[in-house]
C-alpha positions as a printed NumPy array, in Angstrom:
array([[  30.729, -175.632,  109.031],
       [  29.464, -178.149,  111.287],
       [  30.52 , -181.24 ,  108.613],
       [  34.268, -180.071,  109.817],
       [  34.125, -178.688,  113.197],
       [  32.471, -182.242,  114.018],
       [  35.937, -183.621,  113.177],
       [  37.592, -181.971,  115.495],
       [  37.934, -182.785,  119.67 ],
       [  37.959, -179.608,  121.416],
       [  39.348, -179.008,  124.958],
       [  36.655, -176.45 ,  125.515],
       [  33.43 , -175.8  ,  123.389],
       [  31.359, -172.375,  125.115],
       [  28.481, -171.216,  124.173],
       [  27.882, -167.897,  124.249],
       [  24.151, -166.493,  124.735],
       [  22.978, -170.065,  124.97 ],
       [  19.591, -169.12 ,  124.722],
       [  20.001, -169.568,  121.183],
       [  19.555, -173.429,  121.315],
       [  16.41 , -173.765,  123.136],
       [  14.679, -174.939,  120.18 ],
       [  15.902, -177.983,  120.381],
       [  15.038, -178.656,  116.826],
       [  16.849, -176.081,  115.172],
       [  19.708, -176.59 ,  112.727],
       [  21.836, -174.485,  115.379],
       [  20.895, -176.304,  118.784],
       [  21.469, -180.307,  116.568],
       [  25.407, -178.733,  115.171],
       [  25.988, -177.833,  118.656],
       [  25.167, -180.965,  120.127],
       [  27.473, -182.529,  117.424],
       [  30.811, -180.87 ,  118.913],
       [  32.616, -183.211,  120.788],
       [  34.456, -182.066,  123.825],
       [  35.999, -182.514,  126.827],
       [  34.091, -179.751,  128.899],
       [  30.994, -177.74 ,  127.749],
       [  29.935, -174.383,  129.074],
       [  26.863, -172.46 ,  128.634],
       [  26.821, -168.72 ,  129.242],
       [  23.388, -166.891,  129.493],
       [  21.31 , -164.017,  130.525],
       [  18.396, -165.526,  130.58 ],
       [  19.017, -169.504,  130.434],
       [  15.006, -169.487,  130.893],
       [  13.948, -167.261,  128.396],
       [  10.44 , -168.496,  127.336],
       [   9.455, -171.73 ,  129.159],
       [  11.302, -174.157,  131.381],
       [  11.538, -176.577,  128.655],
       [  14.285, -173.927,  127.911],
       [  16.369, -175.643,  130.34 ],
       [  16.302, -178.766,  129.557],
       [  17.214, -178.056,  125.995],
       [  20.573, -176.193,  127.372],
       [  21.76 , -179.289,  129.372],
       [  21.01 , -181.663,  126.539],
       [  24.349, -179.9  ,  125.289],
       [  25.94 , -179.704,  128.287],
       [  25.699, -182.981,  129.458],
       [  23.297, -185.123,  127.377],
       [  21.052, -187.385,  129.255],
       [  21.57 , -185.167,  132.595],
       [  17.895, -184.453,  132.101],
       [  16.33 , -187.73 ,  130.611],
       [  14.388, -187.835,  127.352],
       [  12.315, -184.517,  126.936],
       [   9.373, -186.839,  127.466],
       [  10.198, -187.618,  131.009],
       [  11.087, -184.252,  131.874],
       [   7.848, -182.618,  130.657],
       [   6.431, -185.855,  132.829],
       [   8.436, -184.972,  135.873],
       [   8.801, -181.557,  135.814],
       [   6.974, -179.597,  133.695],
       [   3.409, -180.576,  133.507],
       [   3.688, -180.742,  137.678],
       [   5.487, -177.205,  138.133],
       [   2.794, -175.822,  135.62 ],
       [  -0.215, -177.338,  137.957],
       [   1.484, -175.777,  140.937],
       [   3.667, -178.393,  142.401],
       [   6.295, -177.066,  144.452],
       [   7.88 , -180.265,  145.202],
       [   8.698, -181.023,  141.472],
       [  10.033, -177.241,  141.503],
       [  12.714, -177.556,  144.714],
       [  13.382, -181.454,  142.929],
       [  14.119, -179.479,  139.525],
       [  16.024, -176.698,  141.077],
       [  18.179, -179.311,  143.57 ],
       [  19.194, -180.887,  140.083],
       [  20.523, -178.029,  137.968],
       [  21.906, -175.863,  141.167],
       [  25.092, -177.779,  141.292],
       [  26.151, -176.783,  137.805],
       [  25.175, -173.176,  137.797],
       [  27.392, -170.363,  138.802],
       [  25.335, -167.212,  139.028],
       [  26.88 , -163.518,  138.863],
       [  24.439, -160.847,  139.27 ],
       [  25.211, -157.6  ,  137.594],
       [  25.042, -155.937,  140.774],
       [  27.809, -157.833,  141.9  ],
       [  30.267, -157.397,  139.298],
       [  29.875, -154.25 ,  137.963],
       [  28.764, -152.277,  141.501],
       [  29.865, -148.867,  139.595],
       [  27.092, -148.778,  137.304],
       [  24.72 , -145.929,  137.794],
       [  21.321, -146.077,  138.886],
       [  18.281, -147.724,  136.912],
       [  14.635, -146.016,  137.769],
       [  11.45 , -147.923,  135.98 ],
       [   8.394, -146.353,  135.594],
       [   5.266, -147.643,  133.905],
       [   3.23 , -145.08 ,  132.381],
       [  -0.589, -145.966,  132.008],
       [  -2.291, -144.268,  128.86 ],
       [  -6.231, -143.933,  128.719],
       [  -8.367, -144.5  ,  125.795],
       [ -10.043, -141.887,  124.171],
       [ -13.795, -142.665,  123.792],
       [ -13.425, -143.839,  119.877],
       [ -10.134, -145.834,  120.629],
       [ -12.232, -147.179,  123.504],
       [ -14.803, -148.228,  121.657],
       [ -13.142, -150.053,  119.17 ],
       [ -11.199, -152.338,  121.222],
       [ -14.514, -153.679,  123.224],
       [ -15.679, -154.218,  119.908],
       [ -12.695, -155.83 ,  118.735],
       [ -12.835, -157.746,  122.009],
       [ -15.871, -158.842,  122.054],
       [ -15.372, -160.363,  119.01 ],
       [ -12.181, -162.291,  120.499],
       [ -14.231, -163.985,  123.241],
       [ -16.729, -165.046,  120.987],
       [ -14.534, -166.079,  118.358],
       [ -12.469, -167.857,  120.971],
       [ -15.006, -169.763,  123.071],
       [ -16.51 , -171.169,  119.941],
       [ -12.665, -172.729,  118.652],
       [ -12.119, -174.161,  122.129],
       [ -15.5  , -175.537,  122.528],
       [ -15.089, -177.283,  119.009],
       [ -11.118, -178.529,  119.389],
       [ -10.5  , -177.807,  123.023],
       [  -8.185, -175.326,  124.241],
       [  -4.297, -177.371,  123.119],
       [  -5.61 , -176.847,  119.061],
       [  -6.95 , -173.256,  119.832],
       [  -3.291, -171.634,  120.645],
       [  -3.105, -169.99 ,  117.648],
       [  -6.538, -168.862,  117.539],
       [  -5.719, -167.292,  121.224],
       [  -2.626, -165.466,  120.065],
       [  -4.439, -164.022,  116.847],
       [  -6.851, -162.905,  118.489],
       [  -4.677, -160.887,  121.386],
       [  -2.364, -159.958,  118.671],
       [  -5.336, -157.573,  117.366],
       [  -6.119, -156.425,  120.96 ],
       [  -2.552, -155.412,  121.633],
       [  -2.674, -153.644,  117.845],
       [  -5.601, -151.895,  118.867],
       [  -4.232, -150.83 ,  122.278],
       [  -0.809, -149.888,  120.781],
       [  -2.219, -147.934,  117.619],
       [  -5.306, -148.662,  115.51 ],
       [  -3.513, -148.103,  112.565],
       [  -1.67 , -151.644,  112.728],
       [  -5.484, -153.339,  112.174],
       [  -4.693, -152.413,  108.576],
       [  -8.887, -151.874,  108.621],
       [ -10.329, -151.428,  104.93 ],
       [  -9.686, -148.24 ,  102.848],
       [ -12.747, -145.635,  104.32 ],
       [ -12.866, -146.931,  107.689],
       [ -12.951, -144.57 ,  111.065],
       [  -9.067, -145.208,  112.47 ],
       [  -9.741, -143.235,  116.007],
       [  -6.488, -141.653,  117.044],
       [  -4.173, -143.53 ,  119.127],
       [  -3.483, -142.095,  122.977],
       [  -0.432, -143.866,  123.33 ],
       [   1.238, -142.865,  120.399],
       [   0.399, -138.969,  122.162],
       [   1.745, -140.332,  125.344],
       [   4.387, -141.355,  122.868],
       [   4.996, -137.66 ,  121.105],
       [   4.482, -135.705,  124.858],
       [   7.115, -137.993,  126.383],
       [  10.273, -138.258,  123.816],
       [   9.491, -134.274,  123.43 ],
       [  10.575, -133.5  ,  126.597],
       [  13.662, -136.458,  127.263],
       [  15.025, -135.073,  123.63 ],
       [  14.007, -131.191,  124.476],
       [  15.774, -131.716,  128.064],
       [  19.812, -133.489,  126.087],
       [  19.001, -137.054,  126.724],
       [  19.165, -140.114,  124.67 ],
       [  16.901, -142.585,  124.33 ],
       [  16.038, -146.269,  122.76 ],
       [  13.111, -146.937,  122.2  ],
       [  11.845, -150.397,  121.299],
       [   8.853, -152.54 ,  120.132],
       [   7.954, -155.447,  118.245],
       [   5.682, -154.611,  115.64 ],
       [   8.166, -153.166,  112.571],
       [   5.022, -151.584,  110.911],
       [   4.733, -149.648,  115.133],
       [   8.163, -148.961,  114.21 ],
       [   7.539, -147.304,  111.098],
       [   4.894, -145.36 ,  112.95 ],
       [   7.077, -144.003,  115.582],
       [   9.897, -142.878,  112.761],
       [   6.931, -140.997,  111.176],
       [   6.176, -139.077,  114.44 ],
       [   9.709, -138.42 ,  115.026],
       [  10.054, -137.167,  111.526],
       [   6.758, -134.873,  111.96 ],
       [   8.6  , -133.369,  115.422],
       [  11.569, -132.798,  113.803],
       [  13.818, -135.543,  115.81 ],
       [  16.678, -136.767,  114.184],
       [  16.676, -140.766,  114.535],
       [  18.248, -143.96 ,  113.481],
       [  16.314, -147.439,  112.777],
       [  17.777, -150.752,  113.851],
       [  15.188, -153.925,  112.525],
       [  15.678, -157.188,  111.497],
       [  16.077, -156.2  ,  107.407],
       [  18.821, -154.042,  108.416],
       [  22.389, -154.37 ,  106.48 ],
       [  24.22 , -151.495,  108.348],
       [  23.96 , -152.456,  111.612],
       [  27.469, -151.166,  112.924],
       [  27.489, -147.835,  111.101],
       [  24.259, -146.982,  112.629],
       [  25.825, -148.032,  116.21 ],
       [  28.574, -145.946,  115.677],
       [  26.454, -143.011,  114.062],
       [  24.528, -142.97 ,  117.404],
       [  27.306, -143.648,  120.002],
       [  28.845, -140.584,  118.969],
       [  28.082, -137.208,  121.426],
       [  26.726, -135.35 ,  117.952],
       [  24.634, -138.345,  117.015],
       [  20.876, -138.714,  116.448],
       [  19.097, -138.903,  119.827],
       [  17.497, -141.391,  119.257],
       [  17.457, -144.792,  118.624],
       [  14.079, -147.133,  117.413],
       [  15.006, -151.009,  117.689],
       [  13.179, -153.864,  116.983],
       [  12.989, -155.742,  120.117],
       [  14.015, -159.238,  118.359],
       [  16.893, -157.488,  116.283],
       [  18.666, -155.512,  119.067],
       [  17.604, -157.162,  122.477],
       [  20.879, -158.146,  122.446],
       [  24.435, -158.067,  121.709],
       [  24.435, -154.294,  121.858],
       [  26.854, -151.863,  123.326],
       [  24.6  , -147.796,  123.452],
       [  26.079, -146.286,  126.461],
       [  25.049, -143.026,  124.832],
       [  21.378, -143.681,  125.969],
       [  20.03 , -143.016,  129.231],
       [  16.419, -143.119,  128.842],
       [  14.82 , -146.242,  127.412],
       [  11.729, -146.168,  126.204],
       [   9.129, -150.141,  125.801],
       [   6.559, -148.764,  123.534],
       [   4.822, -152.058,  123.943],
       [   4.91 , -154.92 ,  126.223],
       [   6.503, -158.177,  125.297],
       [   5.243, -161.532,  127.21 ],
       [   8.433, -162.323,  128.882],
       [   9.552, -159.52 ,  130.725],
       [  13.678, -161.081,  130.683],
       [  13.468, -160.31 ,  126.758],
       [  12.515, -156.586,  128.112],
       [  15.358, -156.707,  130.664],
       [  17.947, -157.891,  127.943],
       [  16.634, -155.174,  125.423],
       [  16.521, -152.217,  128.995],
       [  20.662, -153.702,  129.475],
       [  21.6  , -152.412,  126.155],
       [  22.316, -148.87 ,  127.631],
       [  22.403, -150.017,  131.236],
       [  25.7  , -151.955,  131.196],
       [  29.689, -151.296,  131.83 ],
       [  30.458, -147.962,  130.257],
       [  27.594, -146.156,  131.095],
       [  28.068, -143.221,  133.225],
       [  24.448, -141.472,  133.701],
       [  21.691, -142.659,  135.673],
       [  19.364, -144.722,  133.098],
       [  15.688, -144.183,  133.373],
       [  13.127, -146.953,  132.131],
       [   9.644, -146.036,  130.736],
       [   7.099, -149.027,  129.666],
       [   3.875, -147.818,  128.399],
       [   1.307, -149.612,  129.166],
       [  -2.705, -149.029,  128.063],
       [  -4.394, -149.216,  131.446],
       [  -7.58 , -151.953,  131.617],
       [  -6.662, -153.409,  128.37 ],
       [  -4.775, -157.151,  127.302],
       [  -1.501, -155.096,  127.86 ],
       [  -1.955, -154.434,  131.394],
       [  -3.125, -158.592,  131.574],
       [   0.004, -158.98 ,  130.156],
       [   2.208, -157.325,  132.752],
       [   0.392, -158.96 ,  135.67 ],
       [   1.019, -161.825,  134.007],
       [   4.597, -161.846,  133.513],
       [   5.278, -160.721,  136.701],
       [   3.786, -164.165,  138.057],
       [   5.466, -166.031,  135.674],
       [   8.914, -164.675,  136.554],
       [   8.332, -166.16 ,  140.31 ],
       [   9.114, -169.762,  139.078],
       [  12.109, -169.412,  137.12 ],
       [  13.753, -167.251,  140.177],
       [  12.717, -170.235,  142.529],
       [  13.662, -172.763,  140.061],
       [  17.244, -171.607,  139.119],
       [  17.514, -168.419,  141.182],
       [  17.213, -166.307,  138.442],
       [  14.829, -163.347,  137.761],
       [  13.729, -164.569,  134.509],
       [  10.42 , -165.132,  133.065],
       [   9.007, -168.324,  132.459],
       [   6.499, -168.742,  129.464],
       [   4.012, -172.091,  129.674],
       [   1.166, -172.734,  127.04 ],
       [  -1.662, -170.416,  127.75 ],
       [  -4.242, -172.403,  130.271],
       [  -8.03 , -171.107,  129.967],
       [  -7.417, -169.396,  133.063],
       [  -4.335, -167.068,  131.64 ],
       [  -6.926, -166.666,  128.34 ],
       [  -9.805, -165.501,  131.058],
       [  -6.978, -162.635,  132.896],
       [  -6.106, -161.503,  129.539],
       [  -9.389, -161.152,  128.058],
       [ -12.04 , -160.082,  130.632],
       [ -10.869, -156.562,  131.682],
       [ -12.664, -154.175,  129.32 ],
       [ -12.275, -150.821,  129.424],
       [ -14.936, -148.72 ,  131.44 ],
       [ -17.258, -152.103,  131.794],
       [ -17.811, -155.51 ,  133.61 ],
       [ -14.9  , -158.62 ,  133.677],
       [ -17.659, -161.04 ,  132.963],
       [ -17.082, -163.36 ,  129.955],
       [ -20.889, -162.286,  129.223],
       [ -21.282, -158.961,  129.513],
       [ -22.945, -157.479,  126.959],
       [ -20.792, -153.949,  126.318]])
């Protein structure tokens, strides 16, 4: 409708979860930027949500030029934060502190219960083991020879292939989609998996549980299904969004709930949980925190326990490190405990990739 709501002068335009235009080229962030008004608001959970750049793209529709071209701020600001400049950090944060008004939700909504996170670390078994060196050592070779040919800025996507099968591999080999015959070792986290909703379903509680992958999902319906747990599925195909809400927010409803992290991160209301459940890591750990709020927020009565599983010595353990030093920028830069993504440097390719399971960190090792 953007053709006739361009027409129009508005007293107020608000945007709500702004993190929706931070791609800057998006049909949605350029009709935004089109609305003409006299004041412009932004409201976010996570104004940061994947890189500063973020940021920038969220006060190009507040106030348009605030920030300079995007040029000059990945000249001033980004390239310097991501080499470790703290001056260009305070200078960044200095700027955009006078027009942010931060509410924690500690601070408004004191009565909410208690939130307890706990990471659980799964072991290999020895064939699950064995597979992902294999599958890793592959990766390192298959990555050193792209960035030695393009250098590392045209490798990216080789990079995130390649840890996309590590993670597969660490969160269930059965995602490889390996060819019709092959061994498929048994996965330890999907036990960890079966062992833990068991006893929060056996013992009255509710849970969400949440991952990425929609064929993981599909997985983790199955195992439900084989231990006799009622559930309902939330992904991003799904045309009955509110029924199955309401089906599960009832006291008699399934206990249970397995969301897509992308389709129900947000904009949810499940009280009814109080046990969520990350069957896999995500890079940005604010995406997490959105996704943990949907049963930790105003309404919910019961303390709300957290579980992340998490292979130990594997690229999902990098991955948590990782994000955890990532999320010390954006809460300098803005104040905010958000995570802030950056392209991947050889060094963040290195941590992720050169922690093998029962051998050396060495990019040469021979196991």
């Amino acid at each position: 409708d953007i053709e006739e709501l361009s027409k129009i002068r508005f007293r107020y335009v608000i945007l709500d979860e702004a993190q929706y235009i931070k791609n800057w080229t998006t049909s949605t962030a350029k009709s935004a930027k089109q609305l003409k008004a006299d004041h412009r608001l932004a409201l976010s959970g996570t104004p940061v949500e994947n890189h500063i750049v973020d940021l920038w793209a969220i006060f190009d529709f507040l106030a348009p030029g605030f920030m300079g071209k995007l040029s000059e701020f990945q000249k001033n600001y980004i390239r310097p934060i991501e080499e470790g400049d703290q001056a260009a950090l305070e200078a960044l944060r200095a700027r955009v502190r006078p027009f942010i008004m931060r509410r924690k939700k500690e601070d408004v909504a004191s009565e909410l219960p208690p939130k307890t996170e706990q990471t659980i670390f799964v072991q290999f078994e020895k064939a699950q083991l064995g597979l992902y060196n294999r599958i890793l050592k592959a990766a390192r070779s298959e990555i050193q020879g792209r960035v030695e040919e393009l250098g590392l800025e045209k490798s990216q996507m080789t990079i995130l292939a390649a840890l996309t099968r590590l993670r597969q591999v660490a969160t269930d080999p059965r995602l490889l989609g390996l060819p019709e015959g092959s061994s498929v070792p048994p996965s330890a986290k999907m036990e960890a998996f079966r062992e833990l909703i068991s006893d929060v379903v056996g013992s009255g509680r509710k849970a969400l549980v949440f991952s990425q992958f929609v064929s993981m999902q599909k997985l983790i319906c199955e195992a439900l299904d084989e231990l006799g747990i009622e559930y309902v599925w939330l992904h991003g195909g799904t045309k009955n969004r509110d029924e199955l809400i309401t089906r599960f927010q009832r006291d008699d409803g399934p206990p249970v709930f397995v969301i897509s992290l992308k389709a129900g991160g947000s904009g949810l209301t499940l009280t009814q949980a109080d046990t969520v459940i990350h069957y896999d890591p995500w890079w940005n750990p604010a995406v997490e925190d959105q996704a943990t709020d949907r049963a930790h927020r105003i309404g919910q009565e019961k303390p709300v326990m957290v579980y992340r599983l998490v292979v130990e010595h594997t690229v999902e353990q990098s991955m948590v490190e990782l994000g955890q030093e990532k999320r010390k920028v954006a809460e300098q830069a803005i104040g905010r405990d958000d995570a802030v993504g950056k392209k991947l440097t050889m060094e963040d390719v290195e941590k992720l990739l050169t922690t093998p399971v029962g051998g050396s960190a060495a990019w040469d090792d021979e196991d």
